[in-house]
Amino acid sequence: MSTKLAVNLHKLARFINVVIPLLLVLSFLLGWLVSFYFHFLTIAFLFLSLLNAYYLFGQRNHTLLRNFGILGQGRYMLESLGPELRQYLYANDTEERPFNRAERAEVYRKATNVDSAASFGSQNDFDQTEIKVRHSMFPTATSDLEPFRLVFGEDRQLENAYALKVPFIVSAMSYGALGQRAIRSFARGMGAVGGLMNTGEGGYPKYHLMESCDLVFQMGTAKFGVRNEDGSLNEKALAEIAALPQVKMIEIKLSQGAKPGKGGILPKEKITDEIAMLRGVSKDRDIVSPPCHVECKDYASTVAFIERVRSISELPTGIKLCIGHLDQFAQLAREMSRQGVFPDWITIDGAEGGTGAAPKAFIDRVGLPLLPALKGAHDLLVSAGIRDQLKLLASGKLINPGAQIVALCLGADAICTARGFMFAAGCIQAMQCGSNTCPVGITTHNPELQRGIVIEDKAKRVANYVRNLEHDLAELLCAVGVRSTREIGFQHLYVPSQSILNSYANAPLTP
Amino acid sequence: MTLSKPKRIASWIGQLIAVAIMGQTLFFKFTGHAESVQLFTELEMEPTGRYLIGALELVACLLLLIPSSVVYGALLGAGLMSGAIIGHITRLGWAGDRLSLGLSAIAALTACSAVLFLRRKEIPLVKSVLKDRPH
């Protein structure tokens, strides 16, 4: 079958390119001889002729316009409308990426406290890839559920051990990545439910501290806020931040899912004077963090660095990484055992992750996806006999209860999500986080765009989202027939033959 | 799109010249000044055309003064001034007062064109072509 259109567009274009100047002459004659009003048309065709001449003979950038003239512009105009048209009209509820409309709508309903019951069956494919949760014939009574409680630092009897009571943590997003109103909305909402929020690697967490929520201070590879000139750790600055009453824990970011193997990026469009000051950098160019900490050259120095941060901060201290090789993770675990130093938690970031700017190849191609990384890491720690020494947190598209319970079954002790909270605060997935043009004011520093965010209102949505996630998690735990998240495991999952996890279903990984 | 300071100043000078030239005739157009009525009678547009052109010139002046719509004002102004020049060429002529009128139309067209050139990266249908130029 021919794919050519019935109309020969090149012929049509050449016809139009001749007709426009002819119409210019015709309307000029009519304006001269019949009525001066025809000169409105003369002017219109004059401008059109000039534009067309520029397309055909002036510009050299667009071949299509050089060959077709004004008609070629139709293609660019239609193409520019494409993303919006597809999102509004043509994409079905389950086909968009990274989050489809059904997933987004579930968060929106939770955030606004609207019942998220669906009818007439699932819209998902019940195919050979989808992991399902196995329920019990004898569900747990709601009254038998144990309240969630996860204590970081308890294993080493830390004086400043932190008890997490809400299993959903606001994942690392810096002031810089987010605007100040978005940060304060998240922080106020999490404060209301007694939750925990990660500050991201944005230096001194000025806006996070304006609300009452518990914080994890994240130290990225550039150590914004706690760095010396040479990029090494400024111990005094870290001790000062760790001494802030709201800062409960410290997270050392080794790598992140959006761009594993590469440092964080803040495009210069988003760098204000204040951000440059809080981070101690110039505002004239993109902020690109180094790919790793200067202190972390090998396994031994990495574990030693964890211990150093732990002893300076006197707080529970964890690490965050996206796994590339599971055997490297196994080596790191072995080194922890050798030195007898275990981070209080490890956040496993799936390669799915990322709100911010990253080279497309890194977003699309680099790093292990969350599910195999999490399962692999959990199995390695179990078989090394050190799973009890630390907690595992999981992040990577875990915005809905269905995805979250799967991660908990794979070994996670709690869930981190960034984009889930962004949706709760009104994100519409415009995917402009890196360009300072976020239309809903979340990832921009433009005050005119931030204006739309009413912190009090968005904080309520964030709190609603957390409470409804807790409600759904409780119901799922009851259905599975367990009393707490500690009791669920891989045996509660049905893993079909084509699933990414199938190899683990048949032959659990051994180190 | 932000212009460098000298270009921004040059553009604003052009905008103000165009606004001054178009704006000063508005009073005569809207109050039905004899000379204005005479012009539009010769163009066979009296009185509707006089009000219509006057209204469009007013809109062009306002657009030229609002920072986010300068190019639209310049486009509209350039169109109106081109029409005025066509009027002088085909019907009104250049004799006497008409010469200064015609020359002021040419001056306004030049000012609008200069503004459009300085702000060419803001012109719809042109900006996308200019922005994609390889560096």
XYZ file of C-alpha atoms in Angstrom:
646
model
C 0.000 0.000 0.000
C 1.324 3.416 -0.911
C 1.895 5.747 1.982
C 1.761 8.846 -0.206
C -1.001 11.311 0.405
C -3.583 11.701 -2.329
C -2.384 15.280 -2.798
C 1.125 15.883 -4.107
C 2.252 18.352 -1.460
C 5.306 19.521 -3.392
C 3.182 20.481 -6.384
C 0.665 22.127 -4.097
C 3.460 24.066 -2.398
C 4.850 25.318 -5.693
C 1.348 26.353 -6.737
C 0.846 28.267 -3.494
C 4.240 29.932 -3.849
C 3.148 31.349 -7.217
C -0.390 32.166 -6.140
C 0.563 34.322 -3.136
C 2.382 37.027 -5.181
C -0.350 36.877 -7.805
C -2.960 37.511 -5.130
C -0.828 40.417 -3.936
C -0.961 41.971 -7.415
C -4.670 41.226 -7.782
C -5.636 42.779 -4.462
C -3.464 45.813 -5.217
C -5.305 46.307 -8.510
C -8.677 45.891 -6.801
C -7.633 48.351 -4.118
C -6.539 50.831 -6.769
C -9.421 50.478 -9.164
C -12.401 49.306 -7.098
C -12.216 50.092 -3.406
C -9.385 51.142 -1.122
C -10.593 48.540 1.393
C -9.021 45.838 -0.801
C -5.666 47.160 0.367
C -6.225 45.346 3.683
C -5.761 42.225 1.558
C -2.827 43.830 -0.265
C -1.011 44.321 3.025
C -1.797 40.784 4.204
C -0.505 39.266 0.960
C 2.492 41.603 1.013
C 3.544 40.295 4.425
C 2.817 36.729 3.385
C 4.905 37.147 0.225
C 7.806 38.591 2.215
C 7.619 35.744 4.738
C 7.414 33.155 1.979
C 10.351 34.700 0.120
C 12.332 34.567 3.365
C 11.461 30.886 3.825
C 12.318 29.991 0.219
C 15.395 32.117 -0.400
C 16.511 33.774 2.848
C 16.817 31.242 5.637
C 19.008 28.151 5.368
C 18.134 26.271 8.550
C 14.986 24.417 7.607
C 15.196 22.395 4.436
C 11.478 21.807 4.430
C 10.731 25.534 4.420
C 13.359 26.118 1.729
C 11.699 23.520 -0.498
C 8.040 24.056 0.304
C 7.738 27.620 1.614
C 4.825 28.609 3.801
C 3.066 25.257 3.362
C 6.005 23.580 5.121
C 5.296 25.701 8.166
C 2.050 23.766 8.581
C 4.060 20.707 9.454
C 5.996 22.511 12.185
C 2.860 24.075 13.600
C 1.043 20.765 13.751
C 4.092 19.084 15.227
C 4.396 21.715 17.931
C 0.802 21.057 18.931
C 1.386 17.307 18.970
C 2.395 16.696 22.598
C -0.530 18.683 23.957
C -3.034 17.196 21.492
C -1.898 13.680 22.270
C -2.014 14.270 25.989
C -5.404 15.950 25.935
C -7.201 14.019 23.241
C -5.571 10.981 21.762
C -3.321 9.152 24.219
C -5.328 6.542 26.080
C -5.342 6.344 29.857
C -2.581 3.779 30.173
C -0.057 4.601 27.458
C 1.700 7.826 28.439
C 5.190 7.933 29.923
C 6.598 8.358 32.447
C 3.230 8.337 34.201
C 0.023 7.578 32.412
C -3.211 9.370 33.034
C -4.637 6.566 35.159
C -1.640 6.703 37.496
C -1.719 10.487 37.700
C -5.448 10.541 38.275
C -5.084 8.142 41.198
C -2.657 10.530 42.912
C -4.870 13.539 42.163
C -7.841 11.751 43.729
C -5.845 10.816 46.794
C -4.556 14.377 47.127
C -8.047 15.843 46.946
C -9.532 13.148 49.166
C -11.834 11.815 46.469
C -12.670 8.130 46.542
C -10.280 6.357 44.170
C -12.464 3.279 43.612
C -12.603 2.182 39.958
C -15.303 0.208 38.206
C -15.738 -2.440 35.549
C -12.313 -3.966 35.749
C -8.650 -3.104 35.435
C -7.307 -1.103 32.515
C -3.962 -2.854 32.797
C -2.893 -5.690 30.557
C -3.068 -8.948 32.407
C -0.162 -10.158 30.368
C 3.006 -12.099 30.973
C 4.936 -9.184 32.473
C 2.791 -7.707 35.226
C 3.641 -8.560 38.794
C 0.676 -9.146 41.080
C 0.315 -9.313 44.841
C -0.930 -12.626 46.278
C -3.708 -12.149 48.791
C -4.579 -14.553 51.548
C -7.760 -16.537 51.933
C -7.753 -15.270 55.489
C -7.136 -11.525 55.525
C -5.939 -9.792 58.650
C -8.458 -7.813 60.678
C -7.707 -4.098 60.523
C -7.523 -3.983 64.302
C -4.671 -6.514 64.259
C -2.398 -4.347 62.089
C 0.681 -3.017 63.815
C 1.405 0.687 63.420
C 4.331 1.410 61.105
C 7.549 2.225 62.926
C 11.054 2.105 61.542
C 13.912 3.227 63.789
C 17.104 4.388 62.118
C 20.212 4.020 64.218
C 18.673 1.611 66.736
C 21.122 -1.161 65.862
C 24.023 0.862 67.200
C 22.066 2.310 70.136
C 22.450 5.806 68.751
C 21.346 8.537 71.077
C 19.817 10.439 68.187
C 18.076 7.414 66.637
C 15.129 8.491 64.512
C 11.791 6.699 64.482
C 10.015 6.983 61.147
C 6.258 6.684 61.540
C 5.109 7.368 57.991
C 6.452 4.882 55.418
C 6.328 7.429 52.581
C 9.265 9.826 52.429
C 9.514 12.895 50.209
C 12.462 11.936 48.034
C 15.419 14.226 47.505
C 14.526 17.436 45.668
C 16.690 20.472 46.340
C 15.819 24.123 46.595
C 16.954 24.830 43.082
C 15.214 21.861 41.532
C 12.038 23.049 43.265
C 10.812 26.550 43.870
C 10.409 27.793 47.406
C 6.638 27.547 47.489
C 6.671 23.925 46.381
C 9.232 23.094 49.072
C 7.215 24.799 51.758
C 4.040 23.047 50.569
C 5.688 19.643 50.812
C 7.320 20.453 54.136
C 4.138 21.814 55.687
C 2.093 18.852 54.439
C 4.616 16.329 55.717
C 4.844 18.209 58.996
C 1.088 17.811 59.393
C 1.262 14.022 59.064
C 4.498 13.603 61.009
C 6.433 12.504 57.949
C 9.973 12.863 56.733
C 11.332 14.920 53.872
C 14.698 14.779 52.127
C 16.248 18.190 51.471
C 18.046 17.198 48.282
C 21.572 18.381 47.590
C 20.759 22.091 47.520
C 22.991 23.351 50.299
C 21.636 24.991 53.416
C 17.937 23.998 53.535
C 16.621 27.497 54.182
C 13.066 26.958 52.951
C 12.717 23.415 54.286
C 13.490 24.803 57.723
C 10.672 27.344 57.555
C 8.169 24.554 58.202
C 8.029 22.043 61.005
C 8.727 18.812 59.159
C 11.479 16.323 60.018
C 14.343 16.458 57.523
C 17.031 14.275 56.045
C 19.883 16.500 54.950
C 21.254 15.182 51.697
C 24.890 15.663 50.804
C 25.488 15.288 47.091
C 28.792 14.755 45.360
C 29.380 18.538 45.240
C 28.564 18.785 48.993
C 26.689 22.072 48.609
C 26.498 23.787 51.964
C 29.148 21.545 53.541
C 32.065 21.798 51.131
C 35.571 23.147 51.222
C 36.994 24.961 48.209
C 38.549 21.738 46.913
C 35.230 19.860 47.081
C 36.103 17.943 50.234
C 33.906 17.761 53.307
C 33.764 20.807 55.558
C 33.296 19.092 58.883
C 32.350 22.218 60.782
C 29.573 23.121 58.342
C 28.211 19.574 58.456
C 28.229 19.568 62.248
C 26.328 22.862 62.268
C 23.640 21.568 59.923
C 23.419 18.276 61.813
C 22.866 20.240 65.006
C 19.691 21.862 63.642
C 16.809 20.336 65.596
C 14.750 19.603 62.459
C 17.563 17.731 60.726
C 17.131 14.159 61.912
C 19.360 12.230 59.532
C 22.089 12.653 56.907
C 22.053 11.008 53.490
C 25.205 10.707 51.394
C 24.227 10.625 47.741
C 26.603 8.393 45.815
C 24.517 8.389 42.639
C 20.954 8.961 41.504
C 18.571 7.175 39.166
C 18.084 9.979 36.671
C 21.783 10.180 35.882
C 23.756 7.413 37.592
C 27.490 7.798 37.081
C 27.079 11.520 36.616
C 26.733 14.367 39.075
C 23.600 16.412 39.631
C 22.783 19.174 37.160
C 21.083 22.492 37.770
C 20.632 24.392 34.481
C 21.665 28.054 34.620
C 18.127 29.123 33.744
C 17.166 28.037 37.238
C 20.035 29.577 39.199
C 18.996 32.678 41.115
C 21.294 34.843 43.226
C 19.981 33.152 46.339
C 20.586 29.628 45.018
C 24.108 30.556 43.960
C 24.679 31.945 47.448
C 23.205 28.932 49.299
C 25.334 26.582 47.232
C 28.423 28.744 47.034
C 28.673 28.691 43.233
C 28.546 31.030 40.224
C 25.206 31.721 38.553
C 26.593 32.191 35.071
C 26.754 28.554 34.052
C 25.038 25.229 34.706
C 25.898 23.717 38.075
C 27.305 20.282 37.339
C 28.318 18.224 40.356
C 31.242 15.811 40.103
C 30.316 12.171 39.388
C 31.539 10.986 42.801
C 32.727 12.252 46.178
C 36.412 13.130 46.223
C 36.699 11.048 49.395
C 35.238 7.913 47.787
C 37.885 6.334 45.574
C 37.206 2.674 46.310
C 35.096 0.455 48.567
C 37.273 0.944 51.639
C 37.391 4.740 51.401
C 33.649 4.894 50.705
C 32.797 2.948 53.855
C 35.324 5.000 55.803
C 33.649 8.182 54.546
C 30.268 6.930 55.756
C 31.763 6.373 59.193
C 33.361 9.814 59.137
C 30.069 11.557 58.320
C 28.322 9.476 60.943
C 30.754 10.438 63.654
C 30.714 14.147 62.755
C 26.948 14.408 62.505
C 26.090 12.044 65.369
C 22.909 11.336 63.445
C 21.619 8.286 61.609
C 23.470 8.322 58.297
C 22.541 6.548 55.102
C 23.617 6.359 51.500
C 21.693 6.645 48.283
C 22.737 4.991 45.084
C 21.513 3.642 41.809
C 23.034 0.214 41.242
C 24.943 -0.533 38.047
C 26.563 -3.894 38.918
C 25.109 -6.057 41.665
C 28.541 -7.574 42.222
C 29.907 -4.093 42.981
C 27.111 -3.720 45.510
C 28.139 -7.093 46.964
C 31.724 -5.867 47.238
C 30.560 -2.753 49.050
C 28.537 -4.919 51.452
C 31.590 -7.107 52.074
C 33.679 -4.034 52.838
C 31.024 -2.844 55.298
C 31.223 -6.216 57.056
C 35.017 -6.095 57.043
C 35.119 -2.650 58.641
C 32.085 -3.348 60.794
C 30.539 -0.103 59.553
C 27.045 -0.171 58.157
C 25.123 2.874 56.973
C 21.847 3.144 58.846
C 20.060 2.786 55.553
C 20.630 2.416 51.853
C 18.280 4.095 49.409
C 18.117 2.076 46.222
C 17.196 4.491 43.426
C 15.865 2.860 40.288
C 17.075 4.120 36.924
C 13.462 5.167 36.277
C 14.005 8.140 38.537
C 14.321 11.783 38.095
C 12.461 15.037 38.036
C 15.319 17.169 36.928
C 17.764 17.757 34.166
C 19.867 14.879 32.874
C 21.290 13.945 29.493
C 18.693 11.915 27.635
C 20.980 8.920 27.242
C 21.371 8.777 31.030
C 17.654 9.112 31.661
C 16.855 6.394 29.158
C 19.746 3.970 29.263
C 21.940 4.030 32.338
C 21.427 2.079 35.568
C 19.434 -0.897 36.796
C 15.670 -0.476 37.036
C 14.350 -0.432 40.595
C 12.745 -3.860 40.840
C 15.740 -6.043 39.925
C 18.117 -3.671 41.758
C 16.055 -3.735 44.937
C 15.476 -7.470 44.860
C 19.121 -8.118 44.044
C 20.380 -5.814 46.805
C 18.007 -7.314 49.366
C 19.040 -10.883 48.474
C 22.727 -9.992 48.625
C 22.385 -8.421 52.062
C 20.373 -11.406 53.318
C 22.869 -13.970 52.082
C 25.760 -11.927 53.495
C 23.973 -12.028 56.829
C 23.876 -8.255 57.212
C 20.324 -7.421 56.189
C 19.434 -6.688 59.818
C 22.232 -4.143 60.110
C 20.563 -1.575 57.901
C 17.276 -0.463 56.375
C 16.481 -0.433 52.692
C 14.558 2.429 51.138
C 13.291 2.249 47.580
C 12.622 4.999 45.064
C 11.744 5.053 41.385
C 8.203 5.723 40.151
C 6.626 4.448 43.366
C 3.729 6.871 43.347
C 0.796 4.477 43.771
C -0.065 1.878 46.449
C 0.155 -0.937 43.902
C 3.749 -0.125 42.972
C 4.649 0.605 46.593
C 3.508 -2.755 47.957
C 5.519 -4.541 45.278
C 8.647 -2.658 46.395
C 7.902 -3.512 50.029
C 7.545 -7.191 49.068
C 10.923 -7.022 47.323
C 12.658 -5.956 50.511
C 12.119 -2.230 50.956
C 11.447 -1.034 54.497
C 9.974 2.294 53.377
C 9.182 4.159 50.182
C 10.664 7.365 48.786
C 8.882 9.257 46.054
C 9.430 12.687 44.573
C 7.067 12.767 41.647
C 4.183 11.336 43.674
C 4.322 14.380 45.920
C 4.717 16.670 42.928
C 1.514 15.262 41.436
C -0.177 15.697 44.810
C 0.832 19.365 44.721
C -0.606 19.845 41.234
C 2.090 18.680 38.762
C 0.579 18.076 35.325
C 3.610 16.291 33.854
C 4.456 19.161 31.515
C 8.048 17.836 31.656
C 9.677 21.273 31.792
C 11.413 20.789 35.159
C 14.810 21.840 33.791
C 13.778 24.982 31.937
C 12.362 27.181 34.723
C 9.007 27.303 32.896
C 7.009 24.809 34.986
C 3.425 25.910 34.266
C 2.222 24.941 37.744
C 5.037 26.727 39.579
C 6.602 23.670 41.226
C 9.998 23.466 39.510
C 10.414 27.127 38.633
C 11.771 30.210 40.361
C 9.684 32.552 38.237
C 7.499 34.341 40.810
C 4.712 34.807 38.267
C 4.483 31.041 37.791
C 4.920 30.273 41.483
C 2.070 32.655 42.204
C -0.424 29.882 41.451
C 0.729 27.798 44.400
C -1.163 28.501 47.607
C 1.040 26.785 50.169
C -1.706 26.116 52.683
C -3.892 24.447 50.067
C -1.113 22.361 48.533
C 0.092 21.290 51.984
C -3.376 19.872 52.625
C -3.167 17.925 49.383
C 0.213 16.529 50.322
C -1.140 15.465 53.713
C -4.232 13.907 52.098
C -2.045 11.996 49.680
C 0.012 10.515 52.517
C -3.031 9.608 54.606
C -4.719 7.917 51.647
C -1.529 6.025 50.784
C -1.391 4.826 54.393
C -5.023 3.776 54.181
C -4.454 1.803 50.971
C -1.291 0.208 52.330
C -3.179 -0.932 55.419
C -5.884 -2.487 53.262
C -3.301 -4.243 51.105
C -1.480 -5.610 54.151
C -4.779 -6.951 55.489
C -5.532 -8.589 52.144
C -2.102 -10.205 52.040
C -2.775 -11.554 55.516
C 0.076 -9.922 57.408
C 0.177 -7.473 60.285
C 3.016 -5.194 59.254
C 5.294 -4.349 56.360
C 8.049 -6.385 58.017
C 6.158 -9.605 57.377
C 5.720 -9.281 53.640
C 8.215 -10.671 51.184
C 8.847 -12.075 47.752
C 6.546 -15.022 48.479
C 3.614 -12.612 48.404
C 4.220 -11.762 44.765
C 3.038 -13.546 41.665
C 5.759 -13.116 39.053
C 4.695 -14.120 35.541
C 7.067 -15.727 33.085
C 7.966 -12.613 31.068
C 8.465 -10.355 34.072
C 11.716 -8.503 34.668
C 11.900 -10.391 38.003
C 11.270 -13.872 36.652
C 14.858 -15.012 37.006
C 14.615 -14.300 40.739
C 11.338 -16.187 40.989
C 13.001 -19.376 39.784
C 16.520 -19.031 41.078
C 17.156 -16.530 43.854
C 20.420 -14.730 43.383
C 23.365 -15.870 45.471
C 26.487 -13.775 45.880
C 13.892 36.577 24.716
C 15.915 39.383 26.232
C 17.757 41.929 24.074
C 21.090 43.398 24.997
C 20.818 46.839 26.553
C 21.866 48.908 23.489
C 19.452 46.986 21.269
C 16.693 47.382 23.808
C 17.242 51.140 23.937
C 17.356 51.340 20.125
C 14.135 49.354 19.907
C 12.378 51.606 22.403
C 13.460 54.704 20.463
C 11.932 53.150 17.333
C 8.775 52.222 19.218
C 8.357 55.738 20.607
C 8.905 57.340 17.180
C 6.256 55.065 15.651
C 3.845 55.757 18.515
C 4.422 59.517 18.290
C 3.775 59.609 14.534
C 0.712 57.376 14.598
C -0.605 58.797 17.856
C -0.598 62.470 16.816
C -3.007 61.833 13.931
C -5.503 59.942 16.101
C -7.014 63.100 17.547
C -7.728 64.455 14.047
C -9.160 61.143 12.870
C -11.520 60.668 15.802
C -12.695 64.278 16.004
C -13.450 64.439 12.282
C -10.940 67.181 11.474
C -11.625 68.645 8.038
C -8.312 67.582 6.523
C -8.684 64.051 7.819
C -12.239 63.855 6.448
C -10.940 65.140 3.133
C -8.251 62.415 2.988
C -10.639 59.590 3.695
C -13.201 61.023 1.299
C -10.610 60.804 -1.461
C -9.950 57.217 -0.420
C -13.747 56.574 -0.495
C -13.541 55.285 3.064
C -15.316 58.112 4.886
C -16.390 57.788 7.668
C -16.154 54.042 8.473
C -12.597 53.681 7.225
C -11.445 56.722 9.172
C -12.691 55.246 12.451
C -11.453 51.772 11.541
C -7.938 52.905 10.656
C -7.882 55.201 13.682
C -8.880 52.340 15.970
C -6.235 50.050 14.475
C -3.582 52.747 14.898
C -4.620 53.176 18.522
C -4.285 49.409 19.047
C -0.870 49.431 17.342
C 0.304 52.254 19.634
C -0.848 50.394 22.745
C 0.777 47.136 21.611
C 4.022 48.989 20.886
C 4.074 50.271 24.450
C 3.356 46.941 26.187
C 6.682 45.071 26.502
C 5.297 41.595 25.798
C 3.498 42.659 22.605
C 5.952 45.052 20.959
C 6.470 42.943 17.825
C 2.739 42.615 17.279
C 2.362 46.369 17.528
C 5.258 46.828 15.110
C 3.713 44.366 12.649
C 0.340 46.107 12.811
C 1.980 49.536 12.569
C 4.069 48.469 9.589
C 0.941 47.161 7.859
C -1.016 50.372 8.473
C 1.848 52.593 7.342
C 2.334 50.484 4.215
C -1.351 51.045 3.485
C -0.918 54.786 3.990
C 2.006 54.859 1.564
C -0.030 52.902 -0.997
C -2.733 55.558 -0.500
C -0.247 58.331 -1.267
C 1.079 56.521 -4.328
C -2.260 55.601 -5.841
C -4.692 58.358 -4.804
C -3.495 61.073 -2.453
C -0.283 62.194 -4.107
C 2.558 64.084 -2.468
C 1.689 67.734 -3.152
C 1.782 70.372 -0.378
C 0.852 69.054 3.072
C 0.577 65.576 1.610
C 4.351 65.426 1.290
C 4.956 65.790 5.018
C 2.105 63.337 5.722
C 3.588 60.799 3.304
C 7.080 61.275 4.669
C 5.867 60.772 8.252
C 4.203 57.518 7.151
C 7.521 56.431 5.633
C 9.299 57.401 8.849
C 6.835 55.382 10.953
C 7.204 52.394 8.619
C 10.972 52.637 8.943
C 10.723 52.809 12.729
C 8.413 49.777 12.840
C 10.696 47.864 10.473
C 13.711 48.663 12.620
C 11.868 47.433 15.719
C 10.939 44.245 13.853
C 14.526 43.722 12.774
C 15.876 44.235 16.287
C 13.256 41.921 17.716
C 13.249 39.429 14.863
C 13.699 36.555 17.292
C 10.303 37.386 18.786
C 8.336 37.471 15.493
C 5.904 34.575 15.190
C 6.677 32.217 12.257
C 10.186 33.675 12.006
C 11.567 33.091 15.496
C 11.561 29.305 15.231
C 13.667 29.479 12.061
C 16.159 31.898 13.604
C 16.437 30.035 16.886
C 17.310 26.716 15.275
C 20.371 28.134 13.563
C 23.435 26.025 14.353
C 26.049 27.928 16.342
